XYZ file of C-alpha atoms in Angstrom:
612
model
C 0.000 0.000 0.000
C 1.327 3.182 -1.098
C 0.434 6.514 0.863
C -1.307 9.282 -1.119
C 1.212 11.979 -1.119
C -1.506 14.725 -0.658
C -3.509 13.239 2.262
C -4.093 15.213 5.416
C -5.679 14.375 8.747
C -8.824 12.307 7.349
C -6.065 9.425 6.292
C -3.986 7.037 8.147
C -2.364 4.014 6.899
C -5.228 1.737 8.576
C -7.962 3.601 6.779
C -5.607 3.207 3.589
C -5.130 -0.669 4.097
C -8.733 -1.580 4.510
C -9.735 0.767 1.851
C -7.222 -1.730 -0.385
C -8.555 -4.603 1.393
C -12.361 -4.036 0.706
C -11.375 -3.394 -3.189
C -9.684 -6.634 -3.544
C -12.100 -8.329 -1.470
C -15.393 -7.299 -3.241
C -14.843 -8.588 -7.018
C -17.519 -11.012 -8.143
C -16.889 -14.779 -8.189
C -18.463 -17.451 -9.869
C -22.040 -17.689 -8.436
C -21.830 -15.378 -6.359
C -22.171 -12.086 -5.968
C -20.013 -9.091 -4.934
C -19.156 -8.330 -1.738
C -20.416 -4.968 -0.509
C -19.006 -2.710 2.072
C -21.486 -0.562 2.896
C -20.966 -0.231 7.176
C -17.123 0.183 5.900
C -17.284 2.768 3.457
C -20.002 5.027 6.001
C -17.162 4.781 8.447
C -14.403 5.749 6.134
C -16.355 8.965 4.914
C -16.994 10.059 8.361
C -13.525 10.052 9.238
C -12.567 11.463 6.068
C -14.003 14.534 6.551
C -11.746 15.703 9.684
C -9.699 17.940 7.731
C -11.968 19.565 5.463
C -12.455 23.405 5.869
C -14.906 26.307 4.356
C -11.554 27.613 2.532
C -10.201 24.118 1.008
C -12.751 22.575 -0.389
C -10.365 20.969 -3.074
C -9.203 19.123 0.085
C -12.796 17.590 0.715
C -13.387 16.830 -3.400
C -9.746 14.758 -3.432
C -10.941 12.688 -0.238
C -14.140 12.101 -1.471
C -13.025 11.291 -4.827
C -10.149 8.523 -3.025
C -13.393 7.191 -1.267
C -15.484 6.247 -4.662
C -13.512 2.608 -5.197
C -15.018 1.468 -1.782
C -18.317 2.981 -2.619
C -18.383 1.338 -5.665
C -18.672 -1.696 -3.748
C -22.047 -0.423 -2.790
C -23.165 0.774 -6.000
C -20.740 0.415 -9.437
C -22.628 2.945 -11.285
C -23.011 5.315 -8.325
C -20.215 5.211 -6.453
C -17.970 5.501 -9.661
C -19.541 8.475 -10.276
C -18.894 12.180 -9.884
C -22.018 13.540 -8.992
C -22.515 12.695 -5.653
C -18.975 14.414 -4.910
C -20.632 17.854 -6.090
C -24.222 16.914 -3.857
C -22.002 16.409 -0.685
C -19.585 19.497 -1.002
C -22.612 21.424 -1.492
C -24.168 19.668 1.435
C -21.118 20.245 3.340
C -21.183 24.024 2.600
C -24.060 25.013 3.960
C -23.940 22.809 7.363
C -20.508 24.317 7.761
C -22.015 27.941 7.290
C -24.477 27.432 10.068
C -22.858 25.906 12.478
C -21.313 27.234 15.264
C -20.268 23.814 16.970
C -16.793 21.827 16.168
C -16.981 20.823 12.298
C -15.434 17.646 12.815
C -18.503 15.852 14.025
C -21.388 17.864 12.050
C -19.310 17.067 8.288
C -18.891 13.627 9.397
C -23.124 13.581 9.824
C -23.281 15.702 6.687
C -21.333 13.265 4.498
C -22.670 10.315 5.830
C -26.278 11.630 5.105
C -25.211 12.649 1.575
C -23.443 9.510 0.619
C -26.590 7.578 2.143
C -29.177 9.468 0.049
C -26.526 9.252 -3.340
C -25.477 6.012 -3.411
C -26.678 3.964 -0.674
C -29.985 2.057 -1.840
C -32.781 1.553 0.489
C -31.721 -1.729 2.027
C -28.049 -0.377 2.738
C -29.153 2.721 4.618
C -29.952 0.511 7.303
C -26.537 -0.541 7.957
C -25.950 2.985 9.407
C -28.023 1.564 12.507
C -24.346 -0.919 13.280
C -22.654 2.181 14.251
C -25.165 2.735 17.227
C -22.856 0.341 19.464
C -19.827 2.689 19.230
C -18.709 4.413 22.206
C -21.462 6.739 23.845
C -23.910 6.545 20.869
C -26.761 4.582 22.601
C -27.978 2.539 19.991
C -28.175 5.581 17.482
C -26.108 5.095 14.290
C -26.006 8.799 13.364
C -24.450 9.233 16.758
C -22.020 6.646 16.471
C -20.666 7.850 13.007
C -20.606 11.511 14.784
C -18.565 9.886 17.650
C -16.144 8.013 15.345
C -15.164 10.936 13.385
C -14.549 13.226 16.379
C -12.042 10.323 18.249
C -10.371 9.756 14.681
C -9.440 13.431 14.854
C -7.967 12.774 18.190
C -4.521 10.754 18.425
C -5.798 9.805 22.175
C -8.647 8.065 20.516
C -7.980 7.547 16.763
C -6.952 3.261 17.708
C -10.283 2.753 19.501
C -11.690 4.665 15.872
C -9.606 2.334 13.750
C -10.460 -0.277 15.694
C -13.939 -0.159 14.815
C -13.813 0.496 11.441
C -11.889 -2.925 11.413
C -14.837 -4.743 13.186
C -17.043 -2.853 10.306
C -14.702 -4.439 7.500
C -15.162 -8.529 9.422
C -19.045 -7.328 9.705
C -19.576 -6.450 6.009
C -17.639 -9.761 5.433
C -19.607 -11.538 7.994
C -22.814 -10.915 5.889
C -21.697 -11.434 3.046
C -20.728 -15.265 3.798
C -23.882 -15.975 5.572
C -27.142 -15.524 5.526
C -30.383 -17.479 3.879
C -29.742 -19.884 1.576
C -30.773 -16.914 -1.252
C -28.771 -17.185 -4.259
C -25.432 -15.511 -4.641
C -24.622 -15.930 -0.983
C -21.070 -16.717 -0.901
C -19.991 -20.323 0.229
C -16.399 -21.506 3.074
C -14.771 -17.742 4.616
C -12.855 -14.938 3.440
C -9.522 -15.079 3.323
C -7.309 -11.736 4.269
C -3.247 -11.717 3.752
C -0.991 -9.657 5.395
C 2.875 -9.379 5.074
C 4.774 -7.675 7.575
C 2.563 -8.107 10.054
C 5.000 -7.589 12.842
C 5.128 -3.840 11.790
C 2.618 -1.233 13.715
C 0.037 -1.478 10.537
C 0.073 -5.047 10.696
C -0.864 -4.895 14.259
C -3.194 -2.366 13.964
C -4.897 -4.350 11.773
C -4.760 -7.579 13.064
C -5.160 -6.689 16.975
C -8.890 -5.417 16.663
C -9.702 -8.684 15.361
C -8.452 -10.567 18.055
C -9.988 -8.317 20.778
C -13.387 -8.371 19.027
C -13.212 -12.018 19.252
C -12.215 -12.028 22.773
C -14.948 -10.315 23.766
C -17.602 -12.702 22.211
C -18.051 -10.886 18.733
C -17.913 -13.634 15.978
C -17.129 -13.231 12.372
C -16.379 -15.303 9.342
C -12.808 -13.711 8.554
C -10.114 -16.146 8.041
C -6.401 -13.527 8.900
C -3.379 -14.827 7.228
C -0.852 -12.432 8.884
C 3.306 -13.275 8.347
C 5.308 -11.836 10.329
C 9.147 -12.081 11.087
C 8.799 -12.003 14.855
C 7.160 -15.141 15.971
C 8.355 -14.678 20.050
C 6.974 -11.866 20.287
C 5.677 -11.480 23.735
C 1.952 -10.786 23.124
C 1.810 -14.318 21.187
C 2.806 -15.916 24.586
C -0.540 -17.360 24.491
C -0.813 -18.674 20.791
C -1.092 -22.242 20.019
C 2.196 -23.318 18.044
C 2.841 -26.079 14.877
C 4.969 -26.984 12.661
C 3.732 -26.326 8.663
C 3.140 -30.320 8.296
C 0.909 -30.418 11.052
C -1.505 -27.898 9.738
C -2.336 -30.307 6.740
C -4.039 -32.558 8.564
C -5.655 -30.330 11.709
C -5.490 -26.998 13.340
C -5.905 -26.358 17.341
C -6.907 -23.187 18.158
C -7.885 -23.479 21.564
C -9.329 -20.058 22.897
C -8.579 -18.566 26.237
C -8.883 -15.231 28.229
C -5.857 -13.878 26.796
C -6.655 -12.028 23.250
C -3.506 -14.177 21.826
C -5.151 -17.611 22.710
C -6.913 -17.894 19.336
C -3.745 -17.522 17.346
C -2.582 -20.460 15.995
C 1.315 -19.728 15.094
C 2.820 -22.023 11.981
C 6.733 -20.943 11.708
C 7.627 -20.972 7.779
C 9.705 -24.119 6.697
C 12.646 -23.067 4.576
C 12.524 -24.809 1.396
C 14.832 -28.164 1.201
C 17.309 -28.351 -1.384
C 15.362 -30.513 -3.624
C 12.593 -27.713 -3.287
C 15.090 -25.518 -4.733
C 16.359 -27.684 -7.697
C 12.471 -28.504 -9.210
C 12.091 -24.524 -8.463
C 15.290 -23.880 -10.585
C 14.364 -26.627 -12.939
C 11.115 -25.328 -13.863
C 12.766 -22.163 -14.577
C 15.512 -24.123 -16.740
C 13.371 -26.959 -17.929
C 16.398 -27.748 -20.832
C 19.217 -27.681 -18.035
C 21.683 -25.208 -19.267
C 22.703 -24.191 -16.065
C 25.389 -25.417 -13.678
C 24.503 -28.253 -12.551
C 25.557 -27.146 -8.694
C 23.868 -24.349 -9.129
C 20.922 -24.915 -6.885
C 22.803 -26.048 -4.299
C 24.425 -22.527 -4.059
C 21.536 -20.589 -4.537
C 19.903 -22.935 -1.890
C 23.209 -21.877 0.227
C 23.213 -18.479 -0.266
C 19.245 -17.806 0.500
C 18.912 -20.562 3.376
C 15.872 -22.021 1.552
C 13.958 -18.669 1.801
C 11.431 -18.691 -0.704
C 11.711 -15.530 -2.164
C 15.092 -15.100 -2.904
C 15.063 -18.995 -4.343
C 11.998 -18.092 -6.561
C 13.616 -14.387 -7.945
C 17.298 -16.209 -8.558
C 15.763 -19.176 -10.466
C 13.657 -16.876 -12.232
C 16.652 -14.881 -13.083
C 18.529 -18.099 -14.023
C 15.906 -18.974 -16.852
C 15.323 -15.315 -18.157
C 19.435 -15.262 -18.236
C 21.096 -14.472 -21.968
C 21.769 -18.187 -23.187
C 25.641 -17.407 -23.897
C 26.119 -16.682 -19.841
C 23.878 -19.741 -18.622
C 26.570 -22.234 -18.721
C 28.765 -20.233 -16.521
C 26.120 -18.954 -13.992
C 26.783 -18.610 -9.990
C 24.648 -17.063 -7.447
C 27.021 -13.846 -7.777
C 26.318 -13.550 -11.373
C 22.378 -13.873 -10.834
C 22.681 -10.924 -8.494
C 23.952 -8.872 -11.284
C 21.538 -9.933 -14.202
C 18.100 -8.144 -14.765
C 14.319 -9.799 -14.305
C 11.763 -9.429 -15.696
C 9.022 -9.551 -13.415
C 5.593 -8.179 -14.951
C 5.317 -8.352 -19.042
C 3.957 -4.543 -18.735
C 6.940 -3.377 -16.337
C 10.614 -2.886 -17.304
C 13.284 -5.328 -16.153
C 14.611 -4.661 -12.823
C 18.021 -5.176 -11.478
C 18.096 -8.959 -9.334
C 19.854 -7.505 -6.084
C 18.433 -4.094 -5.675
C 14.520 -6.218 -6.173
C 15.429 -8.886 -4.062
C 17.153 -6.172 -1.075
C 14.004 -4.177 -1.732
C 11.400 -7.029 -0.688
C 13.787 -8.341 2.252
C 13.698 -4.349 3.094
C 10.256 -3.014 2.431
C 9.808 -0.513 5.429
C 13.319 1.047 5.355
C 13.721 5.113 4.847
C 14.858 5.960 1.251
C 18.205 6.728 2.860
C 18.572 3.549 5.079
C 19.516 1.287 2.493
C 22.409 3.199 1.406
C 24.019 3.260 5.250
C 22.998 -0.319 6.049
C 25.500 -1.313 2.571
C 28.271 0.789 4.471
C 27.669 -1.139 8.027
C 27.346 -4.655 6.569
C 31.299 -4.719 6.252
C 31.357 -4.429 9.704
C 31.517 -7.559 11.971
C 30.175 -6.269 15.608
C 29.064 -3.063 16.948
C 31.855 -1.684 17.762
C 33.322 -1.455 14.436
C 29.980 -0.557 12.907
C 30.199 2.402 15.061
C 33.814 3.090 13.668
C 32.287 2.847 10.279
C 29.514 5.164 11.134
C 31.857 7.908 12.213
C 34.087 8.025 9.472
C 32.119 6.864 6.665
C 28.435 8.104 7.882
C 29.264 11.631 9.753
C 26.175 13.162 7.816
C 23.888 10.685 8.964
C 25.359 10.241 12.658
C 28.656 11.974 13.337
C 29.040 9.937 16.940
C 28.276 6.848 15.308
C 24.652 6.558 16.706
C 22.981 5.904 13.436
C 24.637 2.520 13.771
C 22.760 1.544 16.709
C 19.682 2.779 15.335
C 20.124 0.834 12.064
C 20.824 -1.978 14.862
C 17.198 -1.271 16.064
C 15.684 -1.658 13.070
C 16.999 -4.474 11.937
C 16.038 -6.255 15.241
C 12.769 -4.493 15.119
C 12.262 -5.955 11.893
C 13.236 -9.873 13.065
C 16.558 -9.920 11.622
C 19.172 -12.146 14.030
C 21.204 -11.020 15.576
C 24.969 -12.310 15.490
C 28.490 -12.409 17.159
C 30.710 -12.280 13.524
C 28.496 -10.142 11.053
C 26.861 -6.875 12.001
C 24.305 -8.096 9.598
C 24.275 -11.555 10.446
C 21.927 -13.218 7.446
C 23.970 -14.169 4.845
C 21.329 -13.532 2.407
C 20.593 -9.803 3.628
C 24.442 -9.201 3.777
C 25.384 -10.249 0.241
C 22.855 -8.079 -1.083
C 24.456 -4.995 0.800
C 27.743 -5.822 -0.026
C 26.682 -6.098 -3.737
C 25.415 -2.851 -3.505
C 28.295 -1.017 -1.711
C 30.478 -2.527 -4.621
C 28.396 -1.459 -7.927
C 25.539 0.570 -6.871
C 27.968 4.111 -7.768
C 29.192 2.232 -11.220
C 32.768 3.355 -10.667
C 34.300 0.347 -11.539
C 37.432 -0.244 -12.086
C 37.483 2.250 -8.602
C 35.106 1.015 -6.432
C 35.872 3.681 -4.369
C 32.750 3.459 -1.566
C 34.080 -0.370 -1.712
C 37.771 0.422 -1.032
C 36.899 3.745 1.203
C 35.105 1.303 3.892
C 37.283 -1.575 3.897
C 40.290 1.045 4.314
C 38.721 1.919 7.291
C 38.030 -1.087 8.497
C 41.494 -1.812 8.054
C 43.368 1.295 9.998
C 40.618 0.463 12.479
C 41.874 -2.877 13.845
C 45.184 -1.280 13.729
C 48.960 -1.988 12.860
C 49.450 -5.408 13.813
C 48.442 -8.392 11.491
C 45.274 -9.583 13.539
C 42.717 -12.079 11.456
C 40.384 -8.993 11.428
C 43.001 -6.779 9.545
C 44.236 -9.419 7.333
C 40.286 -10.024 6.315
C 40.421 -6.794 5.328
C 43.289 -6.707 2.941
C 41.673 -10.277 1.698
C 38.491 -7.895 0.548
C 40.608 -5.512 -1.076
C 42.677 -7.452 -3.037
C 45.692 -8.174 -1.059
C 46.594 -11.740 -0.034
C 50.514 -11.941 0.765
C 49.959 -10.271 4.326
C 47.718 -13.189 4.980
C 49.604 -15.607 3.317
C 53.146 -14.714 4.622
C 50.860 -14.248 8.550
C 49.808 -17.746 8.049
C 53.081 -19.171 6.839
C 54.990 -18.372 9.739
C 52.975 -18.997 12.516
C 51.673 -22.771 10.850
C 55.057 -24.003 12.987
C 52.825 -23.350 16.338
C 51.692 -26.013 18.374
C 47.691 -24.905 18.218
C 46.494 -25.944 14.800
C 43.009 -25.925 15.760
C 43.700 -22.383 16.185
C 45.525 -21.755 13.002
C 42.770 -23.662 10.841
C 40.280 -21.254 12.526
C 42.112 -18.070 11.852
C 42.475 -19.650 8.056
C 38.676 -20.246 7.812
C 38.064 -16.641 9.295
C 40.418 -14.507 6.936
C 39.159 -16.678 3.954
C 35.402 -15.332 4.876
C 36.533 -12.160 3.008
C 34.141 -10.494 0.783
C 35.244 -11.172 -2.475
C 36.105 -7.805 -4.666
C 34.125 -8.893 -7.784
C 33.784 -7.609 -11.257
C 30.810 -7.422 -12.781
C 29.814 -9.571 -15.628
C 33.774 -10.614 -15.751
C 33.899 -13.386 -18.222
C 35.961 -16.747 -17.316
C 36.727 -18.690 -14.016
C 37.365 -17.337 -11.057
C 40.360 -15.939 -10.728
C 41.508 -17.446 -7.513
C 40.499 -21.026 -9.277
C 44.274 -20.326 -10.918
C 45.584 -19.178 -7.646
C 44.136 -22.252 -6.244
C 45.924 -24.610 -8.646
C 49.066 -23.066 -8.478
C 47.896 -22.976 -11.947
C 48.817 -18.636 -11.194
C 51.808 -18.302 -8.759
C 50.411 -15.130 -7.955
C 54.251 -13.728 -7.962
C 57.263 -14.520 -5.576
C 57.862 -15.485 -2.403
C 59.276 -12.803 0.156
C 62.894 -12.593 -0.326
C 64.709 -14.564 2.578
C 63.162 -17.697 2.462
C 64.809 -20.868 1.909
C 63.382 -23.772 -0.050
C 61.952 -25.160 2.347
C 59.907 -21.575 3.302
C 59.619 -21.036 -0.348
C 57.296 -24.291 -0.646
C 55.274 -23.751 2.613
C 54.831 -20.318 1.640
C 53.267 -21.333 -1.966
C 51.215 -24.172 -0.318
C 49.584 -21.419 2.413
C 48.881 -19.359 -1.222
C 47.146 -22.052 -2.598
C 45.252 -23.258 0.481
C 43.983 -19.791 1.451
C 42.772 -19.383 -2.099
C 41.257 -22.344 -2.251
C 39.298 -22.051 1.286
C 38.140 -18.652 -0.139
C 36.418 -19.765 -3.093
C 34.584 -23.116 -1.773
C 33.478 -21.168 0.979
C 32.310 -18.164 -0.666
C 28.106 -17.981 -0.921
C 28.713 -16.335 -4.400
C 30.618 -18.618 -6.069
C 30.238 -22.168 -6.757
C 32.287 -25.251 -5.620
C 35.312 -26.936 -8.071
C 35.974 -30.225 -7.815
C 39.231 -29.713 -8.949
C 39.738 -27.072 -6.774
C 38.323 -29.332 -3.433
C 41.107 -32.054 -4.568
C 43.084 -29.708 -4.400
C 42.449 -27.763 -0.553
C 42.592 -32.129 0.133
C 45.956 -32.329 -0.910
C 47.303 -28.994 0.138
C 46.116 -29.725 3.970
C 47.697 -33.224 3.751
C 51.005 -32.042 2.395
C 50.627 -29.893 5.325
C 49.940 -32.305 7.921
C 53.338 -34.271 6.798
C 55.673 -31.142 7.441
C 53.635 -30.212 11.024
C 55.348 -31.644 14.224
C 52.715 -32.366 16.293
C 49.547 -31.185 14.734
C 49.113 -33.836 12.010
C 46.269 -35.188 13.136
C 43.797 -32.307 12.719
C 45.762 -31.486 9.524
C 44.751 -34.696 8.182
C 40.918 -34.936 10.158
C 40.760 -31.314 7.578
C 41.633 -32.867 4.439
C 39.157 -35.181 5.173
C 35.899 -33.549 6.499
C 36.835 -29.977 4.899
C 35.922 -31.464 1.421
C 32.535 -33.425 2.560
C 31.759 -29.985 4.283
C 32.210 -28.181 1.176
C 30.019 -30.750 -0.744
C 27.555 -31.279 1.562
C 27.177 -27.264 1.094
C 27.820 -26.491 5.229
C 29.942 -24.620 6.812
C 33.914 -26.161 7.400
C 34.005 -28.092 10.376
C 36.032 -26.882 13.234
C 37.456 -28.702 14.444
C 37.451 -30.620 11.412
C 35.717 -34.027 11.644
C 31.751 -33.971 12.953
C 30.166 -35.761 10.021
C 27.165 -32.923 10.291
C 29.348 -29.992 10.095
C 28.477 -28.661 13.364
């Protein structure tokens, strides 16, 4: 739902939503008829008219006119029309120039009385009388509608308001669903969907509905409502299964509590065979990697969305790139998502639906924080790289918020922890300004990342140079401390600088590059000076390794076979030269690979079968 950019104090985004919801809801099916909304749209036009004045009455003509798709619920030919918009400002006119008392409540009974005489037919003015069990009306519709408009001009009041015009939206549907057997009564319940409905409007919405029913008031209205935080406190009460269980029944038991009727089903990622026959259908003739669901199953985590738009992308892809495709290359192709719509870019569509309640400027900070790894250096980033926005640093906390706010984890590596969410960023830090070869916002927060962790060659620094480019400080750092006695701790510090971002190109043609570096196929120049043979040949094995550990673990790349043999052989060749740390050398050589196929995470320390 998009907000009107010229509404005033007669709109809010719950009037807006079931305005959309009653126009969706109301189209005919076969046998039977149209819904009508004729106790919603009354309400809607009596709060509308809180902002009108004798000296705007454009104001009042572009709210009524907004209000004529729900009255065409009521009537098609009337409410479509114009005329009853001229018949109520002129009504509205002359109550206003008589009256003496607060206008919100008089235009509110002036409108209603208008619209009821225009477009309402005999049968439907009745439905005014459901408004005479609102708050202090006594059984008197007219009242009621007067009472609703004056608490929707107050923010003390306007959620009891909103409230109500919520139960009028599950009444309308309640009558529409049952009734006498007369023809054209609609047969089973309505169905309403709501996405993000952890946000305030999704509560908004939802919440009346569950009070209402709490305090004995039935209806037929079936509330589909997703939401990313399923702990939240006030479901404390909510009866909870898992999706397979819902197939066959659904307990709902219903308590005091408001939250006892909610029956909370948490979303099964898809498996990986889910995502191959989703990527198949998309590529029915199989000119795809053949690996390539299993890394767009690795990089998404199952989630449905971002499996449906890459295997969408992966079909629509030019033919001459197919054969070559990894989830970092769908990210940088176009879709096509509507035939009457132009193509849009993969990452910034997929970011946008993960994202759909940011600021315009939030997505642009959140790409600068997701190089971070914790708070602290997010808040490093933010004063250096985000001193418009937050020259203390704060806006990284409140970005923090947000994220949380919106159910994203939380975790103790990433600032953004999904993997998903933060690929997307970092793909838009890198080409959003289309400065390559530069990349200079790429470069420009890595730098700072970089003189943040300071001089000495930490894992965190060393990442750093690995996502700009530079490998010999990690290489030569990991060369000469592979003599130590902790291995477990040097394969860790390995698997952590090798969780680089990689610096991309886009649309670069060919392998990988570190697929040559990998190989040893690319020496990737010489040795420090110094070094005897036998430091010459560990140093060159650490090359290869690191390079090797970067690509198979990268979630925008896909694995090599050859390139798995070869991180094999490089960690056994390894475990012959250590003194005491063989063993876990070896266990590496051996797990690391059936990690890396098995698409989890490496192993540490290297040998649980499951990757944990």
């Amino acid at each position: 739902m998009e907000e009107p950019l010229d509404h005033g104090p007669g709109w809010s985004p719950v009037t807006g939503a079931l305005a959309e919801l009653a126009v969706q809801l109301s189209p005919r099916v076969l046998s039977a008829r149209p819904v009508e909304f004729p106790r919603l749209s009354l309400g809607l036009a009596a709060v509308a008219s809180i902002s009108w004045s004798q000296e705007d009455d454009e104001r009042a003509r572009r709210d009524l006119q907004r209000l004529g798709p729900v009255l065409a619920t009521v009537d098609e030919t009337k409410g479509a029309a114009t005329t009853w918009v001229t018949k109520v400002l002129a009504k509205l006119a002359s109550t206003a120039a008589e009256s003496t008392a607060p206008l919100a409540g008089l235009l509110a009974e002036a409108t209603v009385e208008t619209v009821l005489e225009e477009v309402f037919g005999r049968y439907q003015r009745r439905t005014e009388a459901w408004y005479g069990s609102y708050r202090n009306a006594g059984g008197n519709g007219k009242v009621g509608l007067h009472q609703l408009a004056v608490d929707f001009s107050h923010s003390g009041r306007r959620a009891e308001a909103e409230g109500f015009l919520v139960a009028a939206l599950a009444e309308d549907l309640r009558r529409a669903y049952v009734g006498l057997t007369r023809r054209g009564t609609r047969r089973g319940r309505p169905v309403v969907l709501l996405d993000n409905a952890h946000v305030p409007l999704g509560r908004r919405l939802v919440e009346p509905v569950l009070r209402h029913r709490t305090d004995g008031r039935r209806d037929r209205l079936v509330v589909v409502a997703a939401s990313r935080d399923g702990g939240h406190d006030v479901l404390r009460h909510a009866t909870r299964v898992r999706l397979p269980e819902v197939a066959h029944r659904a307990p709902c038991p219903r308590g005091a509590d408001i939250t006892s009727g909610v029956l909370v089903v948490e979303l099964t990622p898809l498996s990986a065979a889910h995502t191959r026959s989703l990527i198949d259908r998309y590529d029915p003739a199989g000119r795809t990697p053949a690996n390539l669901p299993g890394g767009v199953h690795r990089l998404t985590g199952g989630r449905p969305l971002g499996v449906a738009l890459l295997g969408r992308a992966a079909g629509e892809a030019p033919a001459g790139v197919r054969a070559t495709l990894t989830p970092g290359a769908l990210l940088d192709l176009t879709v096509e998502l509507r035939e009457d719509a132009p193509v849009r870019p993969v990452a910034d569509t997929l970011l946008a639906e993960l994202l759909p309640d940011l600021r315009p400027e939030e997505p642009a900070l959140l790409a600068v924080l997701a190089a971070a790894h914790d708070e602290q250096s997010a808040r490093a980033l933010a004063r250096t790289r985000l001193r418009a926005a937050s020259a203390d640093g704060d806006v990284a906390l409140r970005i923090r918020d947000a994220l949380r706010a919106d159910g994203w984890p939380d975790g103790p590596a990433h600032f953004v922890a999904d993997p998903l969410l933060r690929a997307l960023l970092l793909h838009r830090l890198r080409f959003q300004d289309g400065d390559a070869p530069a990349y200079a916002a790429w470069r420009a927060v890595h730098e700072t990342l970089h003189r943040h962790y300071g001089p000495e060659p930490t894992p965190y620094r060393l990442r750093q140079e690995l996502a700009l480019g530079r490998a010999e400080g990690a290489v030569t750092e990991l060369r000469g401390a592979f003599p130590d006695p902790d291995v477990r701790g040097w394969l860790d510090r390995l698997r952590f600088i090798a969780s680089a971002p990689y610096p991309r190109e886009l649309h670069r043609p060919g392998p990988d590059p570190r697929r040559a570096l990998a190989l040893g196929q690319d020496p990737g120049g010489a040795p420090p000076e110094g070094l005897d043979a036998e430091g010459v040949s560990l140093h060159l094995s650490v090359r290869r390794l690191l390079h090797a550990v970067w690509l198979l673990t990268d979630p925008l790349a896909l694995p090599d076979e050859d390139v798995i043999d070869k991180l094999a052989y490089e960690l056994r060749q390894l475990s012959g030269r250590h003194l005491t740390g063989n063993s876990l050398l070896w266990d590496a050589a051996t797990h690391w690979p059936r990690d890396i196929r098995a698409w989890r995470s490496l192993s540490s320390p290297p040998g649980p079968e499951d990757g944990a």
